[in-house]
Amino acid sequence: MNRKDSTASKATLAKLLEIKPNLFQDANSFWRLLLTDYWMSGRAFAVWDGTALYHIPETEVKVYSGSNNIVEYYMFGDRRLSTDEVIFIKDNSYM
């Protein structure tokens, strides 16, 4: 990655996190939902589709891990999500 790409990536990340994470929400709504989930349950989830971030309700996500307790995938309804697609924020007491 060259310096120009790095600057563009930082600008894109800043826009996603601070202004408009997706076409349907502003940053305040997105963060309010994530933080509410985190405060109420100790965990929060966002999905990255390659261009935008979307909050998904923590009550609708199941986490599946292998025998080594490392997350292998997530289920959101009937949709299987990989670890590359999901940002999983959790309290250190969550197991």
PDB file of C-alpha atoms in Angstrom:
ATOM      1  CA  MET A   1       0.000   0.000   0.000  1.00  0.00           C
ATOM      2  CA  ASN A   2       1.421   3.349  -0.944  1.00  0.00           C
ATOM      3  CA  ARG A   3       0.989   6.603   0.925  1.00  0.00           C
ATOM      4  CA  LYS A   4      -1.885   7.778  -1.309  1.00  0.00           C
ATOM      5  CA  ASP A   5      -3.837   4.531  -0.724  1.00  0.00           C
ATOM      6  CA  SER A   6      -3.242   4.822   3.010  1.00  0.00           C
ATOM      7  CA  THR A   7      -4.607   8.375   3.092  1.00  0.00           C
ATOM      8  CA  ALA A   8      -7.674   7.365   1.073  1.00  0.00           C
ATOM      9  CA  SER A   9      -8.266   4.375   3.357  1.00  0.00           C
ATOM     10  CA  LYS A  10      -8.056   6.559   6.472  1.00  0.00           C
ATOM     11  CA  ALA A  11     -10.523   9.038   4.959  1.00  0.00           C
ATOM     12  CA  THR A  12     -12.939   6.224   4.090  1.00  0.00           C
ATOM     13  CA  LEU A  13     -12.653   4.709   7.570  1.00  0.00           C
ATOM     14  CA  ALA A  14     -13.200   8.092   9.197  1.00  0.00           C
ATOM     15  CA  LYS A  15     -16.324   8.646   7.071  1.00  0.00           C
ATOM     16  CA  LEU A  16     -17.703   5.205   7.991  1.00  0.00           C
ATOM     17  CA  LEU A  17     -17.079   5.643  11.713  1.00  0.00           C
ATOM     18  CA  GLU A  18     -17.831   9.337  12.140  1.00  0.00           C
ATOM     19  CA  ILE A  19     -20.360  10.345   9.478  1.00  0.00           C
ATOM     20  CA  LYS A  20     -22.299   7.653   7.619  1.00  0.00           C
ATOM     21  CA  PRO A  21     -21.555   3.956   8.188  1.00  0.00           C
ATOM     22  CA  ASN A  22     -24.242   2.856   5.687  1.00  0.00           C
ATOM     23  CA  LEU A  23     -26.986   4.228   3.447  1.00  0.00           C
ATOM     24  CA  PHE A  24     -29.662   3.891   6.126  1.00  0.00           C
ATOM     25  CA  GLN A  25     -28.051   5.381   9.251  1.00  0.00           C
ATOM     26  CA  ASP A  26     -25.930   8.260  10.361  1.00  0.00           C
ATOM     27  CA  ALA A  27     -23.026   7.600  12.712  1.00  0.00           C
ATOM     28  CA  ASN A  28     -24.995   8.641  15.825  1.00  0.00           C
ATOM     29  CA  SER A  29     -27.744   6.078  15.212  1.00  0.00           C
ATOM     30  CA  PHE A  30     -25.247   3.344  14.384  1.00  0.00           C
ATOM     31  CA  TRP A  31     -23.133   3.907  17.511  1.00  0.00           C
ATOM     32  CA  ARG A  32     -26.198   4.346  19.742  1.00  0.00           C
ATOM     33  CA  LEU A  33     -27.472   0.892  18.717  1.00  0.00           C
ATOM     34  CA  LEU A  34     -24.054  -0.736  19.150  1.00  0.00           C
ATOM     35  CA  LEU A  35     -23.485   0.830  22.551  1.00  0.00           C
ATOM     36  CA  THR A  36     -26.994   0.005  23.763  1.00  0.00           C
ATOM     37  CA  ASP A  37     -26.476  -3.666  22.866  1.00  0.00           C
ATOM     38  CA  TYR A  38     -23.082  -3.637  24.562  1.00  0.00           C
ATOM     39  CA  TRP A  39     -24.346  -1.983  27.744  1.00  0.00           C
ATOM     40  CA  MET A  40     -27.413  -4.225  27.990  1.00  0.00           C
ATOM     41  CA  SER A  41     -25.820  -7.583  27.157  1.00  0.00           C
ATOM     42  CA  GLY A  42     -22.055  -7.210  27.161  1.00  0.00           C
ATOM     43  CA  ARG A  43     -21.771  -7.803  23.415  1.00  0.00           C
ATOM     44  CA  ALA A  44     -22.474  -5.989  20.142  1.00  0.00           C
ATOM     45  CA  PHE A  45     -22.213  -6.889  16.459  1.00  0.00           C
ATOM     46  CA  ALA A  46     -21.660  -5.045  13.217  1.00  0.00           C
ATOM     47  CA  VAL A  47     -21.460  -6.521   9.725  1.00  0.00           C
ATOM     48  CA  TRP A  48     -18.969  -5.303   7.119  1.00  0.00           C
ATOM     49  CA  ASP A  49     -20.119  -5.908   3.534  1.00  0.00           C
ATOM     50  CA  GLY A  50     -17.011  -4.484   1.908  1.00  0.00           C
ATOM     51  CA  THR A  51     -18.378  -0.945   1.571  1.00  0.00           C
ATOM     52  CA  ALA A  52     -20.481  -0.236   4.662  1.00  0.00           C
ATOM     53  CA  LEU A  53     -21.041  -1.178   8.305  1.00  0.00           C
ATOM     54  CA  TYR A  54     -24.418  -2.365   9.584  1.00  0.00           C
ATOM     55  CA  HIS A  55     -25.532  -2.950  13.155  1.00  0.00           C
ATOM     56  CA  ILE A  56     -27.169  -6.315  13.779  1.00  0.00           C
ATOM     57  CA  PRO A  57     -29.129  -6.890  17.003  1.00  0.00           C
ATOM     58  CA  GLU A  58     -27.156  -9.010  19.431  1.00  0.00           C
ATOM     59  CA  THR A  59     -30.299 -10.942  20.372  1.00  0.00           C
ATOM     60  CA  GLU A  60     -30.454 -12.312  16.827  1.00  0.00           C
ATOM     61  CA  VAL A  61     -26.838 -13.500  16.545  1.00  0.00           C
ATOM     62  CA  LYS A  62     -25.488 -16.880  17.586  1.00  0.00           C
ATOM     63  CA  VAL A  63     -21.739 -17.341  17.937  1.00  0.00           C
ATOM     64  CA  TYR A  64     -20.249 -20.726  17.025  1.00  0.00           C
ATOM     65  CA  SER A  65     -16.788 -21.723  18.156  1.00  0.00           C
ATOM     66  CA  GLY A  66     -14.658 -24.813  17.774  1.00  0.00           C
ATOM     67  CA  SER A  67     -13.155 -27.016  20.454  1.00  0.00           C
ATOM     68  CA  ASN A  68     -10.436 -24.411  21.033  1.00  0.00           C
ATOM     69  CA  ASN A  69     -13.052 -21.712  21.905  1.00  0.00           C
ATOM     70  CA  ILE A  70     -12.083 -19.559  18.919  1.00  0.00           C
ATOM     71  CA  VAL A  71     -15.023 -18.168  16.943  1.00  0.00           C
ATOM     72  CA  GLU A  72     -15.535 -20.071  13.687  1.00  0.00           C
ATOM     73  CA  TYR A  73     -18.673 -18.345  12.366  1.00  0.00           C
ATOM     74  CA  TYR A  74     -21.861 -16.491  13.286  1.00  0.00           C
ATOM     75  CA  MET A  75     -25.500 -17.129  12.468  1.00  0.00           C
ATOM     76  CA  PHE A  76     -27.820 -14.163  11.933  1.00  0.00           C
ATOM     77  CA  GLY A  77     -31.223 -15.696  11.369  1.00  0.00           C
ATOM     78  CA  ASP A  78     -30.604 -18.270   8.647  1.00  0.00           C
ATOM     79  CA  ARG A  79     -27.573 -16.422   7.264  1.00  0.00           C
ATOM     80  CA  ARG A  80     -24.110 -17.759   8.066  1.00  0.00           C
ATOM     81  CA  LEU A  81     -21.510 -15.001   8.497  1.00  0.00           C
ATOM     82  CA  SER A  82     -17.756 -15.507   8.487  1.00  0.00           C
ATOM     83  CA  THR A  83     -15.369 -13.961  10.981  1.00  0.00           C
ATOM     84  CA  ASP A  84     -14.176 -11.667   8.167  1.00  0.00           C
ATOM     85  CA  GLU A  85     -17.652 -10.136   7.877  1.00  0.00           C
ATOM     86  CA  VAL A  86     -18.474  -9.517  11.543  1.00  0.00           C
ATOM     87  CA  ILE A  87     -17.083  -7.116  14.098  1.00  0.00           C
ATOM     88  CA  PHE A  88     -17.770  -8.709  17.494  1.00  0.00           C
ATOM     89  CA  ILE A  89     -17.392  -6.398  20.478  1.00  0.00           C
ATOM     90  CA  LYS A  90     -17.671  -8.121  23.824  1.00  0.00           C
ATOM     91  CA  ASP A  91     -17.225  -7.514  27.489  1.00  0.00           C
ATOM     92  CA  ASN A  92     -14.411  -9.517  29.061  1.00  0.00           C
ATOM     93  CA  SER A  93     -16.968 -11.425  31.148  1.00  0.00           C
ATOM     94  CA  TYR A  94     -18.801 -12.776  28.088  1.00  0.00           C
ATOM     95  CA  MET A  95     -18.070 -16.416  27.310  1.00  0.00           C
TER      96      MET A  95
END
